[in-house]
PDB file of C-alpha atoms in Angstrom:
ATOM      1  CA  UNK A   1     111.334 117.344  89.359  1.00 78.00           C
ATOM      2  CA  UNK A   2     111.866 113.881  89.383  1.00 79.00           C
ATOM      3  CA  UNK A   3     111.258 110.978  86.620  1.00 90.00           C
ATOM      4  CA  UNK A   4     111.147 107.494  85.752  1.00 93.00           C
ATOM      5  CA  UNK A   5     111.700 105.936  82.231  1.00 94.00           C
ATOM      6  CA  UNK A   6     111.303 102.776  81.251  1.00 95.00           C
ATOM      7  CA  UNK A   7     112.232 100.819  78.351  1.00 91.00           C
ATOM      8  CA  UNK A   8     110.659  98.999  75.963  1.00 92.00           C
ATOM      9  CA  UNK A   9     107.014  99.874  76.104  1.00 93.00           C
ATOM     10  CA  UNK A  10     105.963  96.748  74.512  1.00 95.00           C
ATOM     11  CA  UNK A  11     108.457  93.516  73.623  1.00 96.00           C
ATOM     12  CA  UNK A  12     108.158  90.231  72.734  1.00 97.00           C
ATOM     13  CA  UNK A  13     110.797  87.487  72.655  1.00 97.00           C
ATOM     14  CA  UNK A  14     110.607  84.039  72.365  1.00 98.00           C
ATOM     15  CA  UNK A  15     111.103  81.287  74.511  1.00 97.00           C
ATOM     16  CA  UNK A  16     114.843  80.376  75.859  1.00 97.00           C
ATOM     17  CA  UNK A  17     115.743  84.155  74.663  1.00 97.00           C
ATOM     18  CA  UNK A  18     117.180  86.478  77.200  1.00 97.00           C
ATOM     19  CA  UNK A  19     116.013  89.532  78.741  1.00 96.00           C
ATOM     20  CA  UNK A  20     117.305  92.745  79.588  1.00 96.00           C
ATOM     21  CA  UNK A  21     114.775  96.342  80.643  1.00 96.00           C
ATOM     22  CA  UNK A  22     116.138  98.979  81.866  1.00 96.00           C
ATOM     23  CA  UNK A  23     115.068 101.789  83.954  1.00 96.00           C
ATOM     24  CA  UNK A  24     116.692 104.894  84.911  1.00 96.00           C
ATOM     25  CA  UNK A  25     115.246 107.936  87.363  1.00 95.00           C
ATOM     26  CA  UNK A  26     116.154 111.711  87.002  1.00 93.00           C
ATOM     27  CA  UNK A  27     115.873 114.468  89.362  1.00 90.00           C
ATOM     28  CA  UNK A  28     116.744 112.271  93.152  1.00 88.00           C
ATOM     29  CA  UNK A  29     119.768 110.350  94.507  1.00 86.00           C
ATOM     30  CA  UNK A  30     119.963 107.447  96.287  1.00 89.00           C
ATOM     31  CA  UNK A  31     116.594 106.738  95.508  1.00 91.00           C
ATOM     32  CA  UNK A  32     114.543 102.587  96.617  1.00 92.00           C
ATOM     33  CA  UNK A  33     114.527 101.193  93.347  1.00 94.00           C
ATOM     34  CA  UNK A  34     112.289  98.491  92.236  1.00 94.00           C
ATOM     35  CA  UNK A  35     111.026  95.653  89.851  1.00 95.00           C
ATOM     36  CA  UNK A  36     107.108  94.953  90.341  1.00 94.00           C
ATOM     37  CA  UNK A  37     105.558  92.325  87.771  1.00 93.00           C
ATOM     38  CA  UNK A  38     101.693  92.216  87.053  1.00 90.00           C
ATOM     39  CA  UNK A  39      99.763  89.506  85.414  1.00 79.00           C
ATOM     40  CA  UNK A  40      96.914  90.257  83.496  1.00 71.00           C
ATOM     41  CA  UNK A  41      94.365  91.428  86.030  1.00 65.00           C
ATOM     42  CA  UNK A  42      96.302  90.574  88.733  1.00 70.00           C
ATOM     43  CA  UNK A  43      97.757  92.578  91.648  1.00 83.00           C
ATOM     44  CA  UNK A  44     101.416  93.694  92.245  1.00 89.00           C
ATOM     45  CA  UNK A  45     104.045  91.153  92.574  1.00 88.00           C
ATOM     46  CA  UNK A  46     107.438  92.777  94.178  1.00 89.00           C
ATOM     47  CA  UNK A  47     110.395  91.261  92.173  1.00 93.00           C
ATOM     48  CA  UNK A  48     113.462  92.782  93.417  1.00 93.00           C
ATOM     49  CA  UNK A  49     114.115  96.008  94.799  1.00 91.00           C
ATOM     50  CA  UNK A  50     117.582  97.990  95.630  1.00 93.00           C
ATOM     51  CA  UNK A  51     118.786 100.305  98.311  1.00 91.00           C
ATOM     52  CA  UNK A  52     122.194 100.931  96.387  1.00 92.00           C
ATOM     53  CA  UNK A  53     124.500 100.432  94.228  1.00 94.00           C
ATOM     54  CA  UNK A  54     125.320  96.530  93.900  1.00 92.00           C
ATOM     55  CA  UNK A  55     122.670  95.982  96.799  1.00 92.00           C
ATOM     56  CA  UNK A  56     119.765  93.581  95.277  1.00 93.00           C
ATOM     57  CA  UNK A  57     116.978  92.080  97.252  1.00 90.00           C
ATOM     58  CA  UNK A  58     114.717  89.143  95.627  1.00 89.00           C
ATOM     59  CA  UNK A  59     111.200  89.025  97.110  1.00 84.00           C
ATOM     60  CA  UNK A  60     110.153  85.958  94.903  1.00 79.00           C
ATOM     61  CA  UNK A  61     113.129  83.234  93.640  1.00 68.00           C
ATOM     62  CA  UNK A  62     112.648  83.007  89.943  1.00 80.00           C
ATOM     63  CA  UNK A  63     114.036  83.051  85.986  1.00 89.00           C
ATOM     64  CA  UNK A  64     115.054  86.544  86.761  1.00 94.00           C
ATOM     65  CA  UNK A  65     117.684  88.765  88.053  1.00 95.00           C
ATOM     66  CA  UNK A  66     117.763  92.122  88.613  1.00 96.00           C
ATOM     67  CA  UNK A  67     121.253  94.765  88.744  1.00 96.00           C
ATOM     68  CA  UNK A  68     121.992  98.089  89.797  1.00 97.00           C
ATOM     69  CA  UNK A  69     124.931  98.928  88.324  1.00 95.00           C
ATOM     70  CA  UNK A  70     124.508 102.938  88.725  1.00 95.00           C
ATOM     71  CA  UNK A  71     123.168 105.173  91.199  1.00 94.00           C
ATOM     72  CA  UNK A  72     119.593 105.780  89.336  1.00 94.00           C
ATOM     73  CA  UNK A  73     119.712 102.861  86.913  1.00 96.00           C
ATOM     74  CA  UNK A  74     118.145  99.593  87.789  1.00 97.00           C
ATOM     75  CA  UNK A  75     118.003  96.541  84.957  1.00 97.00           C
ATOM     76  CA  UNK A  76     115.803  93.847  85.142  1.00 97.00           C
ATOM     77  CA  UNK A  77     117.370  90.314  83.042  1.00 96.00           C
ATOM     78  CA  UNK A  78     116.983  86.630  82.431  1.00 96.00           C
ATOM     79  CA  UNK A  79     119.440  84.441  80.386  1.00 96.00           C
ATOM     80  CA  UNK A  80     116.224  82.164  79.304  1.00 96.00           C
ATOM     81  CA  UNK A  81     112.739  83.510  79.208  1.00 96.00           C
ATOM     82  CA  UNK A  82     109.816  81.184  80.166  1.00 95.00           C
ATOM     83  CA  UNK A  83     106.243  81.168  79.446  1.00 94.00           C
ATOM     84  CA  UNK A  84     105.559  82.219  82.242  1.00 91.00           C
ATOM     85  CA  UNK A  85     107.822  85.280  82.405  1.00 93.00           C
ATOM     86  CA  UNK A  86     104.749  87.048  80.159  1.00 93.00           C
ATOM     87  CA  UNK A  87     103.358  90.253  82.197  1.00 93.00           C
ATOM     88  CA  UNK A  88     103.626  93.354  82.400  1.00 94.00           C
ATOM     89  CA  UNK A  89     106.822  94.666  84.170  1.00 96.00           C
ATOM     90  CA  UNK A  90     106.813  98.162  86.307  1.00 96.00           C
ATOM     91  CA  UNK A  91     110.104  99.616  87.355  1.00 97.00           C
ATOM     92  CA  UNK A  92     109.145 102.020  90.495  1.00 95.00           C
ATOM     93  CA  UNK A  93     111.030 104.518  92.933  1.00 93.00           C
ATOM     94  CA  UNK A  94     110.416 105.468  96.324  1.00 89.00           C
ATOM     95  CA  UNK A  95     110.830 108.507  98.633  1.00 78.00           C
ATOM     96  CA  UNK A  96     109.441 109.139 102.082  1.00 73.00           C
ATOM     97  CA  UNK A  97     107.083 105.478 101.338  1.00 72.00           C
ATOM     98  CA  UNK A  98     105.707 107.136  98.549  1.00 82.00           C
ATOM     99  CA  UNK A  99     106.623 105.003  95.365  1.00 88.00           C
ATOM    100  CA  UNK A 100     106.332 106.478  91.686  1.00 92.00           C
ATOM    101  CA  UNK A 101     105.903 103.807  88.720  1.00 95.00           C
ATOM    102  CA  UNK A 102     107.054 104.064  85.108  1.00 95.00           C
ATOM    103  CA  UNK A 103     104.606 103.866  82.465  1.00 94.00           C
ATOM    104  CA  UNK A 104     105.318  99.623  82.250  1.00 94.00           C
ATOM    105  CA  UNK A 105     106.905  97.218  79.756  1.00 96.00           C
ATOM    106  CA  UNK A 106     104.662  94.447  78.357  1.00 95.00           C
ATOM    107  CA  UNK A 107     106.578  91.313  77.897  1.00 95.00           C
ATOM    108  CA  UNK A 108     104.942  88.387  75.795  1.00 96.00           C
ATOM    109  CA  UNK A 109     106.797  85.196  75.859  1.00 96.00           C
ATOM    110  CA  UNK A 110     105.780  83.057  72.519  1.00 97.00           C
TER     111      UNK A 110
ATOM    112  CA  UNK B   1     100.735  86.105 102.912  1.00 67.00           C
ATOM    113  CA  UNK B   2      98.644  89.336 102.051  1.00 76.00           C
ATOM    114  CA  UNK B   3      99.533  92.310 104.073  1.00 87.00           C
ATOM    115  CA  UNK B   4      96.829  94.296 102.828  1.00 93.00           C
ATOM    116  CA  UNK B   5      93.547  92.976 102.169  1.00 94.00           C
ATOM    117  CA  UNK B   6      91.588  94.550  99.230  1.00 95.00           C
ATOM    118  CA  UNK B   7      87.815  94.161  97.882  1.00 96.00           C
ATOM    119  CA  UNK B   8      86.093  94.380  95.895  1.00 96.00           C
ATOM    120  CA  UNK B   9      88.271  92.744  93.032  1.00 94.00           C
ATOM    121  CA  UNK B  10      85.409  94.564  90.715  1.00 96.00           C
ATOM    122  CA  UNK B  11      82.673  97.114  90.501  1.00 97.00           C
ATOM    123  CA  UNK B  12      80.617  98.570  88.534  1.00 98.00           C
ATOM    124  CA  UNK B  13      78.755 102.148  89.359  1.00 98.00           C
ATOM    125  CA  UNK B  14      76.731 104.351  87.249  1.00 98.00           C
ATOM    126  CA  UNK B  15      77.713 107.764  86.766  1.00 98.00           C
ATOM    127  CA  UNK B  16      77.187 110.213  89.410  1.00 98.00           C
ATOM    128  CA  UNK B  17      77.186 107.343  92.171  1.00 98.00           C
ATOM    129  CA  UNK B  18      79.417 106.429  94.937  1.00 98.00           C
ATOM    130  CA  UNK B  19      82.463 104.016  94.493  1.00 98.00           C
ATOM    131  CA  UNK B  20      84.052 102.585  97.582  1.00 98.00           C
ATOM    132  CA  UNK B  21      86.906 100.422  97.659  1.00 98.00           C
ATOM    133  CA  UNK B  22      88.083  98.331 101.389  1.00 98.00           C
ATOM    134  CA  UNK B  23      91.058  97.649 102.490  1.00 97.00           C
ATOM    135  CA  UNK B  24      92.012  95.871 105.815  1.00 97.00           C
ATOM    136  CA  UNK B  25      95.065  95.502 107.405  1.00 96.00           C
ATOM    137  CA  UNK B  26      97.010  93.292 110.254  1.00 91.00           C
ATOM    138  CA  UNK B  27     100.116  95.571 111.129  1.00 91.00           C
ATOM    139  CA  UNK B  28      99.703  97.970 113.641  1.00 91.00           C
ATOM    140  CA  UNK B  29     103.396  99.177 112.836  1.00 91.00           C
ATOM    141  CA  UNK B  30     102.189 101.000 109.526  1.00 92.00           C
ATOM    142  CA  UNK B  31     101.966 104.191 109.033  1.00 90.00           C
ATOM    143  CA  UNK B  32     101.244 105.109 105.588  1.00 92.00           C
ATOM    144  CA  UNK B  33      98.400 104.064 103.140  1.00 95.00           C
ATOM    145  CA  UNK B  34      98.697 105.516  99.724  1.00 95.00           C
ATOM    146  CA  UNK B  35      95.967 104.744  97.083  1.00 97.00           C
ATOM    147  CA  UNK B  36      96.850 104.483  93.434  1.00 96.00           C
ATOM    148  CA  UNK B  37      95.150 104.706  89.862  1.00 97.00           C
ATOM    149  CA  UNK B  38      95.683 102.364  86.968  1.00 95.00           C
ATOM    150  CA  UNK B  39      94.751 103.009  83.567  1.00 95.00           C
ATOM    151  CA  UNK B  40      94.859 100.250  80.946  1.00 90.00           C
ATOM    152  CA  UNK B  41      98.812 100.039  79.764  1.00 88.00           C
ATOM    153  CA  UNK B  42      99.891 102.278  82.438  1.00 92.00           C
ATOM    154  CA  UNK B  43     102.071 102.613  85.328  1.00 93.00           C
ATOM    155  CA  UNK B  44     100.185 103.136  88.412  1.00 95.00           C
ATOM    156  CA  UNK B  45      99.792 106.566  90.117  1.00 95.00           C
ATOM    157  CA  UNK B  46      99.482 108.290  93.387  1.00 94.00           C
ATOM    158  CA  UNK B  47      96.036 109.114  93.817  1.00 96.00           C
ATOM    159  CA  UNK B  48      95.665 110.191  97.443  1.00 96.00           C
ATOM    160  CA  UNK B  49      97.210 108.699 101.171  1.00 95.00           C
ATOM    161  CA  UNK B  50      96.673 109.244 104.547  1.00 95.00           C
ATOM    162  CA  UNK B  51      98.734 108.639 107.771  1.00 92.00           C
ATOM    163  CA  UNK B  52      97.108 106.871 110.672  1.00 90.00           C
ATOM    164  CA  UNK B  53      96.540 110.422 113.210  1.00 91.00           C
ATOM    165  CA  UNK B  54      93.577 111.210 110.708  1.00 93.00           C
ATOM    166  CA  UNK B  55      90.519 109.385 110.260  1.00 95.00           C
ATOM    167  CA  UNK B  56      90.158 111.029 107.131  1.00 97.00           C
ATOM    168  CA  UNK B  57      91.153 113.209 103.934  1.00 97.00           C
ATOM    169  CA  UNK B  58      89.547 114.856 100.770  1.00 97.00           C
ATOM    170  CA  UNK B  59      91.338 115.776  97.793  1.00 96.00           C
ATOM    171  CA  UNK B  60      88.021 116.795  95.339  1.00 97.00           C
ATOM    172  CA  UNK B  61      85.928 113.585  94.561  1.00 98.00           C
ATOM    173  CA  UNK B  62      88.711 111.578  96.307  1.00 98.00           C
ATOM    174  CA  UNK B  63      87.758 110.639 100.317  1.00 98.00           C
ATOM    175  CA  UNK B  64      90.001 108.241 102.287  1.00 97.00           C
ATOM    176  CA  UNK B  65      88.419 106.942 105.174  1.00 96.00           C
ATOM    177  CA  UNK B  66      90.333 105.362 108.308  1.00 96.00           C
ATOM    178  CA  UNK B  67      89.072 103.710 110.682  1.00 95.00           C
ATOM    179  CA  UNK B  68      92.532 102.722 113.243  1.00 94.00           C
ATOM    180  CA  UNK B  69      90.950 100.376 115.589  1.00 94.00           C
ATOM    181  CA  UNK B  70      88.917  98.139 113.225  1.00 96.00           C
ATOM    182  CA  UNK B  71      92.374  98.439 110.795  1.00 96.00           C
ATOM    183  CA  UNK B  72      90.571  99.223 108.235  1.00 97.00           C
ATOM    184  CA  UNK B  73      90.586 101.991 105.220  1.00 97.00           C
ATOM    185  CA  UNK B  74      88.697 102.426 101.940  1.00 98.00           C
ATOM    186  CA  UNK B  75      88.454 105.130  99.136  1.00 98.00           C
ATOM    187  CA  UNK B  76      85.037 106.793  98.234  1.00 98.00           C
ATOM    188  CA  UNK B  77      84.962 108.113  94.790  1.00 98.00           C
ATOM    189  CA  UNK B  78      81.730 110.479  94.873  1.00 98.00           C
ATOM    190  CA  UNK B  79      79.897 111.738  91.476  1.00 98.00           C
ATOM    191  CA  UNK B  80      82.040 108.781  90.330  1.00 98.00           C
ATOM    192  CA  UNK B  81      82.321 109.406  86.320  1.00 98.00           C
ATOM    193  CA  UNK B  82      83.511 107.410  83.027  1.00 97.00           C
ATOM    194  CA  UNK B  83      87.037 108.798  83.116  1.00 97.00           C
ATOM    195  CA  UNK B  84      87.742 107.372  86.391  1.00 98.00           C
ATOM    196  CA  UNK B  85      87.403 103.344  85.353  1.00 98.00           C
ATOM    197  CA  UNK B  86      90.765 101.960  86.134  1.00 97.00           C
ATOM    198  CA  UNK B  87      92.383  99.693  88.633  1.00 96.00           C
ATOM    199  CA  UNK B  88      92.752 100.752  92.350  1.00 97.00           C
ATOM    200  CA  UNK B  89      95.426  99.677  94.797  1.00 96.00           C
ATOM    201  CA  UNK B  90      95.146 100.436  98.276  1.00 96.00           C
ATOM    202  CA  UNK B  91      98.755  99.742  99.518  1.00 94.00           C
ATOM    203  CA  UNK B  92     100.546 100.087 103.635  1.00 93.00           C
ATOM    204  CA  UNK B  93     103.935 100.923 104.323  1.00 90.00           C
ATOM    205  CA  UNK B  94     106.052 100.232 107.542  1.00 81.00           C
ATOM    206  CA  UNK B  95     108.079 102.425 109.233  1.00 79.00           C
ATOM    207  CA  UNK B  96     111.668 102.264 108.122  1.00 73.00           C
ATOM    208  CA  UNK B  97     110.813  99.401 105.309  1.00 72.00           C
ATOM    209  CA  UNK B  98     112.012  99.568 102.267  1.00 71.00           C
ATOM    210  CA  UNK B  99     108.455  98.855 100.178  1.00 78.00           C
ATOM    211  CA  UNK B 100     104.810  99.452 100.163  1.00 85.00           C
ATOM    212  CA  UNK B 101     102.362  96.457 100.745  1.00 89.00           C
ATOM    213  CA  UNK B 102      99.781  96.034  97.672  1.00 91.00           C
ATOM    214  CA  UNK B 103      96.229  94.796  97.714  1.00 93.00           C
ATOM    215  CA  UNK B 104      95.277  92.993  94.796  1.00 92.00           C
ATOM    216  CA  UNK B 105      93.370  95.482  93.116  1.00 94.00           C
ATOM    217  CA  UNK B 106      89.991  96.477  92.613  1.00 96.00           C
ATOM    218  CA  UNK B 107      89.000  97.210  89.014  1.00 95.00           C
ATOM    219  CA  UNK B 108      86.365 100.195  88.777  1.00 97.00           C
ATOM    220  CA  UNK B 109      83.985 100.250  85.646  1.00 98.00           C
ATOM    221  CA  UNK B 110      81.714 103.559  85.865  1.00 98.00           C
ATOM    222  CA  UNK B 111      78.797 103.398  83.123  1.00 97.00           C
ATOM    223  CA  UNK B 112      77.567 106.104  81.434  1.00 93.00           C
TER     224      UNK B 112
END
């Protein structure tokens, strides 16, 4: 069966630090990988997402960056954080338009 | 632009009752509408989809309705109960794209 981690849970880093979560799936190849970001209460912003290797698509020009420097590992950075970069941070996969989340990393900016 | 248009953005029900969440769509091209379940600190999850040749599907408490001319879909949650307070997303998918179109979320509070 398949799975998705995601790392940290929780994190918080202050302002002008960088960034780096990771997020690796098990059990599928090839797999649509994405970055979604959620504000408190808020719907689903799509960050980034990845068809393969080296192959990164932005959705939303921002403080971040996203890489994909293996098959089922997809990293989400920023060489400054910003207020603003606070949220909560969902790393997802997708198969047959069916996408499957990890369990979230909460970011705080202070 | 929203490609999926989602409301309520809350509701509250009282146990036992009927939650029903909208969502309303512009793109004839899609052909996949997934529904998922947030809990507090959580990822989301697949809760239930349907493809547009139905005009509906059960899964236990869990209805999806679809309605293809009006464009139109929404999730009934009968004998809704405590455990199932969390955040819905209704969400639409394009043939041969590469990502699933989000509502904004509707936020279910069932009372006891």
């Amino acid at each position: 069966s398949q799975t998705i981690h995601q790392w940290p849970a929780t994190l918080v880093q202050p302002v002008g630090s960088p960034l780096s979560l990771e997020c690796t799936v098990e059990g599928t190849s090839n797999p649509n990988l994405y970055w979604y970001r959620q504000a408190a209460g808020r719907g689903l912003q799509l960050l980034f997402y990845s068809v393969g290797i080296g192959q990164i698509s932005s959705e939303v020009p921002q403080n971040l960056s996203a890489s994909r420097p293996q098959d089922r590992q997809f990293i989400l950075s920023s060489k400054k954080l910003l207020l603003s970069d606070s949220g909560f941070y969902l790393c997802a996969w997708s198969r047959q338009g069916e996408a499957f989340f990890g369990q979230g990393t909460r970011l705080t900016v202070v | 632009q929203q490609q999926v248009k989602q409301s309520p953005q809350s509701l509250i029900v009282q146990k036992g009752g009927i939650s029903i969440i909208n969502c309303a769509y512009e793109n004839t091209a899609f052909d996949y509408f997934p529904w998922y379940q947030q809990f507090p600190g959580k990822g989301p999850a697949l809760l239930i989809a349907i493809r547009p040749d139905v005009s509906e599907k059960k899964e236990g408490r869990f209805t999806i309705s679809f309605n293809k001319s009006a464009k139109q879909f929404s999730l009934h949650i009968m004998d809704s109960q405590p455990g199932d307070s969390a955040t819905y997303f209704c969400a639409a998918r394009s043939p041969g794209a590469n990502n699933l179109f989000f509502g904004t979320g509707t936020r279910l509070t069932v009372i006891p």
